[in-house]
């Protein structure tokens, strides 16, 4: 099954910011839509350069509760813009298989995976869209195995 058949069903709109977007604006954007768990960071050519998850935002808001030495918490305390907290983003294309998206979600601990076509973010594959798609794929595979064995 392909990504194109599953993304945009839960999160039809994608949240996009630039590297110089302030943390305050990111918090406003990410809190608008409870279905969205990430914002994607793009450069001046609208190419994907990073991702910021709700977990990253919570780390910023709650940096004082981190049980690390102060020097290790400075990153969270001093963060001002998206560039300060974004992490490298993995992405999928609309014609990629859901298994590829599942691998990215697991290996890179991502709940939202940007869908990129022609170097532009065109959507977001939400973790629930991915779960639903993978589950449907497994049911089809089981039926095919059952049908071919009987």
CSV table of N, CA and C in Angstrom, one decimal:
chain,number,residue,atom,x,y,z
A,1,UNK,N,0.8,-1.2,0.0
A,1,UNK,CA,0.0,0.0,0.0
A,1,UNK,C,0.9,1.2,0.0
A,2,UNK,N,0.4,2.2,-0.7
A,2,UNK,CA,1.2,3.4,-0.9
A,2,UNK,C,0.8,4.5,0.1
A,3,UNK,N,1.7,5.4,0.4
A,3,UNK,CA,1.5,6.6,1.3
A,3,UNK,C,0.3,7.4,0.8
A,4,UNK,N,0.3,7.6,-0.5
A,4,UNK,CA,-0.7,8.5,-1.1
A,4,UNK,C,-2.1,8.1,-0.8
A,5,UNK,N,-2.4,6.8,-0.5
A,5,UNK,CA,-3.7,6.3,-0.2
A,5,UNK,C,-4.1,6.5,1.3
A,6,UNK,N,-3.2,7.0,2.1
A,6,UNK,CA,-3.5,7.1,3.5
A,6,UNK,C,-3.2,8.4,4.2
A,7,UNK,N,-2.3,9.2,3.6
A,7,UNK,CA,-2.1,10.5,4.3
A,7,UNK,C,-3.2,11.5,4.0
A,8,UNK,N,-3.3,12.5,4.9
A,8,UNK,CA,-4.3,13.6,4.8
A,8,UNK,C,-5.7,13.2,5.2
A,9,UNK,N,-5.8,12.0,5.8
A,9,UNK,CA,-7.2,11.6,6.2
A,9,UNK,C,-7.5,12.1,7.6
A,10,UNK,N,-6.4,12.3,8.5
A,10,UNK,CA,-6.6,12.8,9.8
A,10,UNK,C,-6.1,14.2,9.9
A,11,UNK,N,-5.0,14.5,9.3
A,11,UNK,CA,-4.4,15.8,9.3
A,11,UNK,C,-4.3,16.3,7.9
A,12,UNK,N,-5.4,16.9,7.3
A,12,UNK,CA,-5.4,17.4,6.0
A,12,UNK,C,-4.5,18.5,5.7
A,13,UNK,N,-4.3,19.3,6.7
A,13,UNK,CA,-3.4,20.5,6.6
A,13,UNK,C,-2.0,20.2,7.3
A,14,UNK,N,-1.0,20.7,6.8
A,14,UNK,CA,0.4,20.4,7.4
A,14,UNK,C,0.9,21.8,8.0
A,15,UNK,N,1.4,21.7,9.1
A,15,UNK,CA,2.0,22.8,9.8
A,15,UNK,C,3.4,23.0,9.4
A,16,UNK,N,3.7,24.2,8.8
A,16,UNK,CA,5.0,24.5,8.2
A,16,UNK,C,5.5,25.8,8.8
A,17,UNK,N,6.8,25.8,9.2
A,17,UNK,CA,7.4,27.1,9.7
A,17,UNK,C,8.8,27.2,9.0
A,18,UNK,N,9.4,28.3,9.2
A,18,UNK,CA,10.8,28.5,8.7
A,18,UNK,C,11.8,28.4,9.9
A,19,UNK,N,13.0,28.3,9.6
A,19,UNK,CA,14.0,28.2,10.6
A,19,UNK,C,14.1,29.3,11.6
A,20,UNK,N,13.7,30.5,11.2
A,20,UNK,CA,13.7,31.7,12.1
A,20,UNK,C,12.4,31.9,12.8
A,21,UNK,N,11.4,31.1,12.7
A,21,UNK,CA,10.1,31.2,13.4
A,21,UNK,C,10.4,31.0,14.9
A,22,UNK,N,9.8,31.9,15.7
A,22,UNK,CA,10.1,31.9,17.1
A,22,UNK,C,9.4,30.7,17.8
A,23,UNK,N,9.9,30.3,18.9
A,23,UNK,CA,9.3,29.3,19.7
A,23,UNK,C,7.8,29.6,20.1
A,24,UNK,N,7.6,30.9,20.4
A,24,UNK,CA,6.2,31.3,20.8
A,24,UNK,C,5.2,31.0,19.6
A,25,UNK,N,5.6,31.3,18.4
A,25,UNK,CA,4.8,31.1,17.3
A,25,UNK,C,4.6,29.6,17.0
A,26,UNK,N,5.7,28.9,17.2
A,26,UNK,CA,5.6,27.4,17.0
A,26,UNK,C,4.6,26.8,18.0
A,27,UNK,N,4.6,27.3,19.3
A,27,UNK,CA,3.7,26.8,20.3
A,27,UNK,C,2.3,27.1,19.9
A,28,UNK,N,2.0,28.3,19.4
A,28,UNK,CA,0.7,28.7,18.9
A,28,UNK,C,0.2,27.8,17.8
A,29,UNK,N,1.1,27.5,16.8
A,29,UNK,CA,0.8,26.7,15.6
A,29,UNK,C,0.5,25.3,16.1
A,30,UNK,N,1.4,24.7,16.9
A,30,UNK,CA,1.2,23.3,17.3
A,30,UNK,C,0.0,23.0,18.2
A,31,UNK,N,-0.4,24.1,18.9
A,31,UNK,CA,-1.5,23.9,19.8
A,31,UNK,C,-2.9,24.2,19.1
A,32,UNK,N,-2.9,24.6,17.9
A,32,UNK,CA,-4.1,24.9,17.2
A,32,UNK,C,-4.9,23.6,16.8
A,33,UNK,N,-4.1,22.6,16.5
A,33,UNK,CA,-4.7,21.4,15.9
A,33,UNK,C,-4.3,20.2,16.8
A,34,UNK,N,-5.2,19.7,17.6
A,34,UNK,CA,-4.8,18.5,18.5
A,34,UNK,C,-4.4,17.3,17.7
A,35,UNK,N,-4.8,17.2,16.4
A,35,UNK,CA,-4.4,16.0,15.7
A,35,UNK,C,-3.0,16.1,15.2
A,36,UNK,N,-2.4,17.3,15.2
A,36,UNK,CA,-1.0,17.4,14.7
A,36,UNK,C,0.0,17.3,15.8
A,37,UNK,N,1.0,16.5,15.6
A,37,UNK,CA,2.0,16.3,16.6
A,37,UNK,C,3.4,16.8,16.2
A,38,UNK,N,3.4,17.5,15.1
A,38,UNK,CA,4.7,18.1,14.6
A,38,UNK,C,4.5,19.3,13.7
A,39,UNK,N,5.5,20.1,13.6
A,39,UNK,CA,5.6,21.1,12.6
A,39,UNK,C,6.9,20.8,11.8
A,40,UNK,N,6.8,21.1,10.5
A,40,UNK,CA,7.9,20.9,9.6
A,40,UNK,C,8.6,22.2,9.3
A,41,UNK,N,9.9,22.2,9.3
A,41,UNK,CA,10.7,23.4,9.1
A,41,UNK,C,11.2,23.4,7.6
A,42,UNK,N,11.0,24.5,6.9
A,42,UNK,CA,11.5,24.5,5.5
A,42,UNK,C,12.4,25.7,5.4
A,43,UNK,N,13.2,25.6,4.3
A,43,UNK,CA,14.2,26.7,4.0
A,43,UNK,C,13.5,27.7,3.0
A,44,UNK,N,14.3,28.6,2.5
A,44,UNK,CA,13.8,29.7,1.7
A,44,UNK,C,13.3,29.1,0.3
A,45,UNK,N,13.8,27.9,-0.1
A,45,UNK,CA,13.3,27.3,-1.3
A,45,UNK,C,12.1,26.3,-1.0
A,46,UNK,N,11.6,26.4,0.2
A,46,UNK,CA,10.5,25.5,0.6
A,46,UNK,C,10.8,24.1,0.7
A,47,UNK,N,12.1,23.8,0.8
A,47,UNK,CA,12.6,22.4,1.0
A,47,UNK,C,12.6,22.0,2.5
A,48,UNK,N,12.2,20.8,2.8
A,48,UNK,CA,12.2,20.3,4.2
A,48,UNK,C,13.6,20.3,4.8
A,49,UNK,N,13.8,20.9,5.9
A,49,UNK,CA,15.1,20.9,6.6
A,49,UNK,C,15.1,20.4,8.0
A,50,UNK,N,13.9,20.3,8.6
A,50,UNK,CA,13.8,19.8,10.0
A,50,UNK,C,12.4,19.5,10.4
A,51,UNK,N,12.3,19.0,11.6
A,51,UNK,CA,11.0,18.7,12.2
A,51,UNK,C,11.0,19.1,13.7
A,52,UNK,N,9.9,19.5,14.2
A,52,UNK,CA,9.8,19.8,15.6
A,52,UNK,C,8.5,19.1,16.1
A,53,UNK,N,8.6,18.3,17.1
A,53,UNK,CA,7.5,17.5,17.6
A,53,UNK,C,6.9,18.2,18.8
A,54,UNK,N,5.8,17.7,19.2
A,54,UNK,CA,5.2,18.2,20.5
A,54,UNK,C,6.1,17.9,21.6
A,55,UNK,N,6.7,16.7,21.5
A,55,UNK,CA,7.7,16.3,22.6
A,55,UNK,C,8.8,17.4,22.7
A,56,UNK,N,9.3,17.9,21.6
A,56,UNK,CA,10.3,18.9,21.6
A,56,UNK,C,9.8,20.2,22.3
A,57,UNK,N,8.6,20.5,22.0
A,57,UNK,CA,8.0,21.7,22.5
A,57,UNK,C,7.8,21.6,24.0
A,58,UNK,N,7.4,20.4,24.5
A,58,UNK,CA,7.2,20.1,25.9
A,58,UNK,C,8.6,20.2,26.6
A,59,UNK,N,9.6,19.8,26.0
A,59,UNK,CA,11.0,19.9,26.6
A,59,UNK,C,11.4,21.3,26.8
A,60,UNK,N,11.0,22.2,25.8
A,60,UNK,CA,11.3,23.6,26.0
A,60,UNK,C,10.5,24.2,27.1
A,61,UNK,N,9.2,23.9,27.1
A,61,UNK,CA,8.3,24.5,28.2
A,61,UNK,C,8.7,24.0,29.6
A,62,UNK,N,9.1,22.7,29.6
A,62,UNK,CA,9.4,22.2,30.9
A,62,UNK,C,10.9,21.9,31.2
A,63,UNK,N,11.8,22.7,30.6
A,63,UNK,CA,13.2,22.5,30.7
A,63,UNK,C,13.7,22.5,32.2
A,64,UNK,N,13.0,23.3,33.0
A,64,UNK,CA,13.4,23.3,34.4
A,64,UNK,C,13.2,22.0,35.2
A,65,UNK,N,12.3,21.1,34.6
A,65,UNK,CA,12.1,19.8,35.2
A,65,UNK,C,13.0,18.7,34.8
A,66,UNK,N,13.8,19.0,33.8
A,66,UNK,CA,14.8,18.0,33.3
A,66,UNK,C,15.8,17.7,34.4
A,67,UNK,N,16.1,16.4,34.6
A,67,UNK,CA,17.0,16.0,35.6
A,67,UNK,C,18.4,15.9,35.1
A,68,UNK,N,18.8,16.8,34.3
A,68,UNK,CA,20.2,16.8,33.8
A,68,UNK,C,20.9,18.0,34.4
A,69,UNK,N,22.2,17.9,34.3
A,69,UNK,CA,23.0,19.1,34.8
A,69,UNK,C,22.6,20.3,34.0
A,70,UNK,N,22.8,21.5,34.5
A,70,UNK,CA,22.4,22.7,33.9
A,70,UNK,C,23.1,22.9,32.5
A,71,UNK,N,24.3,22.5,32.4
A,71,UNK,CA,25.0,22.7,31.1
A,71,UNK,C,24.3,21.9,30.0
A,72,UNK,N,23.7,20.7,30.3
A,72,UNK,CA,23.0,19.9,29.3
A,72,UNK,C,21.6,20.5,29.0
A,73,UNK,N,21.0,21.3,29.9
A,73,UNK,CA,19.7,21.8,29.7
A,73,UNK,C,19.7,23.2,29.0
A,74,UNK,N,20.9,23.7,28.9
A,74,UNK,CA,21.1,25.1,28.2
A,74,UNK,C,20.4,25.1,26.9
A,75,UNK,N,20.5,24.0,26.1
A,75,UNK,CA,19.9,24.0,24.8
A,75,UNK,C,18.4,24.3,24.8
A,76,UNK,N,17.7,23.7,25.8
A,76,UNK,CA,16.3,23.9,25.9
A,76,UNK,C,16.0,25.3,26.4
A,77,UNK,N,16.8,25.8,27.4
A,77,UNK,CA,16.6,27.0,28.0
A,77,UNK,C,16.8,28.2,27.1
A,78,UNK,N,17.9,28.1,26.2
A,78,UNK,CA,18.3,29.2,25.3
A,78,UNK,C,17.6,29.2,24.0
A,79,UNK,N,16.8,28.2,23.7
A,79,UNK,CA,16.1,28.0,22.4
A,79,UNK,C,15.2,29.2,22.1
A,80,UNK,N,15.4,29.8,21.0
A,80,UNK,CA,14.6,31.0,20.6
A,80,UNK,C,13.8,30.8,19.3
A,81,UNK,N,14.4,30.0,18.4
A,81,UNK,CA,13.8,29.8,17.1
A,81,UNK,C,13.7,28.3,16.7
A,82,UNK,N,13.0,28.1,15.6
A,82,UNK,CA,12.9,26.7,15.1
A,82,UNK,C,14.2,26.1,14.9
A,83,UNK,N,15.2,26.8,14.4
A,83,UNK,CA,16.5,26.3,14.1
A,83,UNK,C,17.2,25.8,15.4
A,84,UNK,N,16.8,26.4,16.5
A,84,UNK,CA,17.5,26.0,17.8
A,84,UNK,C,17.0,24.6,18.3
A,85,UNK,N,15.8,24.2,17.9
A,85,UNK,CA,15.3,23.0,18.4
A,85,UNK,C,14.9,21.9,17.4
A,86,UNK,N,14.9,22.3,16.1
A,86,UNK,CA,14.5,21.3,15.1
A,86,UNK,C,15.6,20.1,15.0
A,87,UNK,N,15.1,19.0,14.6
A,87,UNK,CA,16.0,17.9,14.4
A,87,UNK,C,15.8,17.5,12.9
A,88,UNK,N,16.8,16.8,12.4
A,88,UNK,CA,16.8,16.4,11.0
A,88,UNK,C,15.5,15.6,10.7
A,89,UNK,N,14.9,15.9,9.6
A,89,UNK,CA,13.7,15.2,9.3
A,89,UNK,C,13.9,14.1,8.2
A,90,UNK,N,13.3,13.0,8.5
A,90,UNK,CA,13.2,11.9,7.5
A,90,UNK,C,11.9,12.2,6.8
A,91,UNK,N,11.7,11.8,5.6
A,91,UNK,CA,10.4,12.0,4.9
A,91,UNK,C,10.1,10.8,4.0
A,92,UNK,N,8.9,10.8,3.5
A,92,UNK,CA,8.5,9.8,2.5
A,92,UNK,C,7.9,10.5,1.3
A,93,UNK,N,7.8,9.8,0.2
A,93,UNK,CA,7.1,10.4,-0.9
A,93,UNK,C,5.7,9.7,-1.0
A,94,UNK,N,4.8,10.3,-1.8
A,94,UNK,CA,3.4,9.7,-1.9
A,94,UNK,C,3.4,8.3,-2.5
A,95,UNK,N,4.4,8.0,-3.3
A,95,UNK,CA,4.5,6.7,-3.9
A,95,UNK,C,5.3,5.7,-3.1
A,96,UNK,N,5.8,6.0,-2.0
A,96,UNK,CA,6.5,5.1,-1.1
A,96,UNK,C,5.6,4.1,-0.5
A,97,UNK,N,6.0,3.0,-0.2
A,97,UNK,CA,5.2,2.0,0.5
A,97,UNK,C,5.1,2.4,2.0
A,98,UNK,N,4.0,1.9,2.6
A,98,UNK,CA,3.7,2.2,4.0
A,98,UNK,C,4.8,1.5,4.9
A,99,UNK,N,5.3,0.4,4.4
A,99,UNK,CA,6.4,-0.2,5.2
A,99,UNK,C,7.6,0.7,5.3
A,100,UNK,N,7.9,1.4,4.3
A,100,UNK,CA,9.0,2.4,4.4
A,100,UNK,C,8.7,3.5,5.4
A,101,UNK,N,7.5,3.9,5.4
A,101,UNK,CA,7.1,4.9,6.4
A,101,UNK,C,7.1,4.4,7.8
A,102,UNK,N,6.7,3.1,8.0
A,102,UNK,CA,6.8,2.4,9.3
A,102,UNK,C,8.2,2.3,9.8
A,103,UNK,N,9.1,2.0,8.9
A,103,UNK,CA,10.5,1.9,9.3
A,103,UNK,C,11.0,3.3,9.8
A,104,UNK,N,10.7,4.3,9.1
A,104,UNK,CA,11.1,5.7,9.5
A,104,UNK,C,10.5,6.0,10.8
A,105,UNK,N,9.2,5.7,11.0
A,105,UNK,CA,8.6,6.1,12.3
A,105,UNK,C,9.3,5.4,13.4
A,106,UNK,N,9.6,4.1,13.3
A,106,UNK,CA,10.2,3.3,14.4
A,106,UNK,C,11.7,3.7,14.6
A,107,UNK,N,12.4,3.8,13.5
A,107,UNK,CA,13.9,4.0,13.6
A,107,UNK,C,14.2,5.5,14.1
A,108,UNK,N,13.3,6.4,13.7
A,108,UNK,CA,13.6,7.8,14.0
A,108,UNK,C,12.6,8.4,15.0
A,109,UNK,N,11.8,7.5,15.6
A,109,UNK,CA,10.9,7.9,16.7
A,109,UNK,C,10.0,9.1,16.3
A,110,UNK,N,9.4,8.9,15.1
A,110,UNK,CA,8.5,10.0,14.6
A,110,UNK,C,7.1,9.6,14.6
A,111,UNK,N,6.2,10.5,15.1
A,111,UNK,CA,4.8,10.2,15.1
A,111,UNK,C,4.1,10.8,13.8
A,112,UNK,N,4.7,11.9,13.3
A,112,UNK,CA,4.2,12.5,12.0
A,112,UNK,C,5.4,12.4,11.1
A,113,UNK,N,5.2,12.0,9.9
A,113,UNK,CA,6.2,11.9,8.9
A,113,UNK,C,5.8,12.8,7.7
A,114,UNK,N,6.7,13.8,7.4
A,114,UNK,CA,6.4,14.6,6.3
A,114,UNK,C,6.4,13.9,4.9
A,115,UNK,N,5.4,14.2,4.1
A,115,UNK,CA,5.3,13.6,2.8
A,115,UNK,C,5.8,14.7,1.8
A,116,UNK,N,6.8,14.4,1.1
A,116,UNK,CA,7.5,15.3,0.2
A,116,UNK,C,7.4,14.9,-1.3
A,117,UNK,N,7.1,15.8,-2.1
A,117,UNK,CA,7.1,15.5,-3.6
A,117,UNK,C,7.7,16.7,-4.3
A,118,UNK,N,8.6,16.5,-5.2
A,118,UNK,CA,9.3,17.5,-5.9
A,118,UNK,C,9.9,18.5,-4.9
A,119,UNK,N,10.6,18.0,-3.9
A,119,UNK,CA,11.3,18.8,-2.9
A,119,UNK,C,10.4,19.7,-2.0
A,120,UNK,N,9.0,19.5,-2.1
A,120,UNK,CA,8.1,20.3,-1.3
A,120,UNK,C,7.3,19.5,-0.4
A,121,UNK,N,7.0,20.0,0.8
A,121,UNK,CA,6.2,19.2,1.7
A,121,UNK,C,4.7,19.4,1.2
A,122,UNK,N,4.1,18.2,1.0
A,122,UNK,CA,2.7,18.3,0.5
A,122,UNK,C,1.7,17.7,1.5
A,123,UNK,N,2.3,17.2,2.6
A,123,UNK,CA,1.4,16.6,3.6
A,123,UNK,C,2.1,16.0,4.7
A,124,UNK,N,1.3,15.3,5.5
A,124,UNK,CA,1.8,14.7,6.8
A,124,UNK,C,1.2,13.3,6.9
A,125,UNK,N,2.0,12.3,7.1
A,125,UNK,CA,1.5,11.0,7.4
A,125,UNK,C,1.4,10.8,8.9
A,126,UNK,N,0.3,10.9,9.4
A,126,UNK,CA,0.0,10.9,10.8
A,126,UNK,C,0.2,9.4,11.3
A,127,UNK,N,0.6,9.2,12.6
A,127,UNK,CA,0.9,7.9,13.1
A,127,UNK,C,-0.4,7.0,13.1
A,128,UNK,N,-1.6,7.6,13.2
A,128,UNK,CA,-2.8,6.8,13.2
A,128,UNK,C,-3.2,6.4,11.8
A,129,UNK,N,-2.8,7.3,10.8
A,129,UNK,CA,-3.0,6.9,9.4
A,129,UNK,C,-2.1,5.8,9.1
A,130,UNK,N,-0.9,5.8,9.6
A,130,UNK,CA,0.1,4.8,9.3
A,130,UNK,C,-0.4,3.4,10.0
A,131,UNK,N,-0.8,3.5,11.2
A,131,UNK,CA,-1.3,2.3,11.9
A,131,UNK,C,-2.5,1.7,11.1
A,132,UNK,N,-3.4,2.5,10.8
A,132,UNK,CA,-4.6,2.0,10.0
A,132,UNK,C,-4.2,1.4,8.7
A,133,UNK,N,-3.3,2.0,8.0
A,133,UNK,CA,-2.9,1.5,6.7
A,133,UNK,C,-2.1,0.2,6.8
A,134,UNK,N,-1.2,0.1,7.8
A,134,UNK,CA,-0.4,-1.1,8.0
A,134,UNK,C,-1.3,-2.2,8.4
A,135,UNK,N,-2.3,-1.9,9.3
A,135,UNK,CA,-3.2,-3.0,9.7
A,135,UNK,C,-4.1,-3.5,8.6
A,136,UNK,N,-4.5,-2.6,7.7
A,136,UNK,CA,-5.3,-3.0,6.5
A,136,UNK,C,-4.4,-3.9,5.6
A,137,UNK,N,-3.2,-3.5,5.4
A,137,UNK,CA,-2.2,-4.3,4.6
A,137,UNK,C,-2.0,-5.7,5.2
A,138,UNK,N,-1.9,-5.8,6.5
A,138,UNK,CA,-1.7,-7.1,7.1
A,138,UNK,C,-2.9,-8.0,6.9
A,139,UNK,N,-4.1,-7.4,7.0
A,139,UNK,CA,-5.3,-8.2,6.8
A,139,UNK,C,-5.4,-8.7,5.4
A,140,UNK,N,-5.0,-7.9,4.4
A,140,UNK,CA,-5.0,-8.3,3.0
A,140,UNK,C,-4.0,-9.4,2.8
A,141,UNK,N,-2.8,-9.3,3.4
A,141,UNK,CA,-1.8,-10.3,3.2
A,141,UNK,C,-2.3,-11.6,3.9
A,142,UNK,N,-2.9,-11.6,5.0
A,142,UNK,CA,-3.4,-12.8,5.7
A,142,UNK,C,-4.5,-13.5,4.8
A,143,UNK,N,-5.4,-12.7,4.3
A,143,UNK,CA,-6.4,-13.2,3.4
A,143,UNK,C,-5.8,-13.9,2.2
A,144,UNK,N,-4.8,-13.2,1.6
A,144,UNK,CA,-4.2,-13.8,0.4
A,144,UNK,C,-3.5,-15.1,0.7
A,145,UNK,N,-2.8,-15.2,1.9
A,145,UNK,CA,-2.2,-16.4,2.3
A,145,UNK,C,-3.2,-17.5,2.5
A,146,UNK,N,-4.3,-17.1,3.2
A,146,UNK,CA,-5.4,-18.1,3.5
A,146,UNK,C,-6.0,-18.6,2.2
A,147,UNK,N,-6.3,-17.7,1.2
A,147,UNK,CA,-6.9,-18.0,-0.1
A,147,UNK,C,-6.0,-18.9,-0.9
A,148,UNK,N,-4.7,-18.7,-0.9
A,148,UNK,CA,-3.8,-19.5,-1.7
A,148,UNK,C,-3.5,-20.8,-1.1
A,149,UNK,N,-3.7,-21.0,0.2
A,149,UNK,CA,-3.4,-22.3,0.9
A,149,UNK,C,-4.6,-23.2,0.8
A,150,UNK,N,-5.8,-22.6,0.6
A,150,UNK,CA,-7.0,-23.4,0.6
A,150,UNK,C,-7.5,-23.7,-0.7
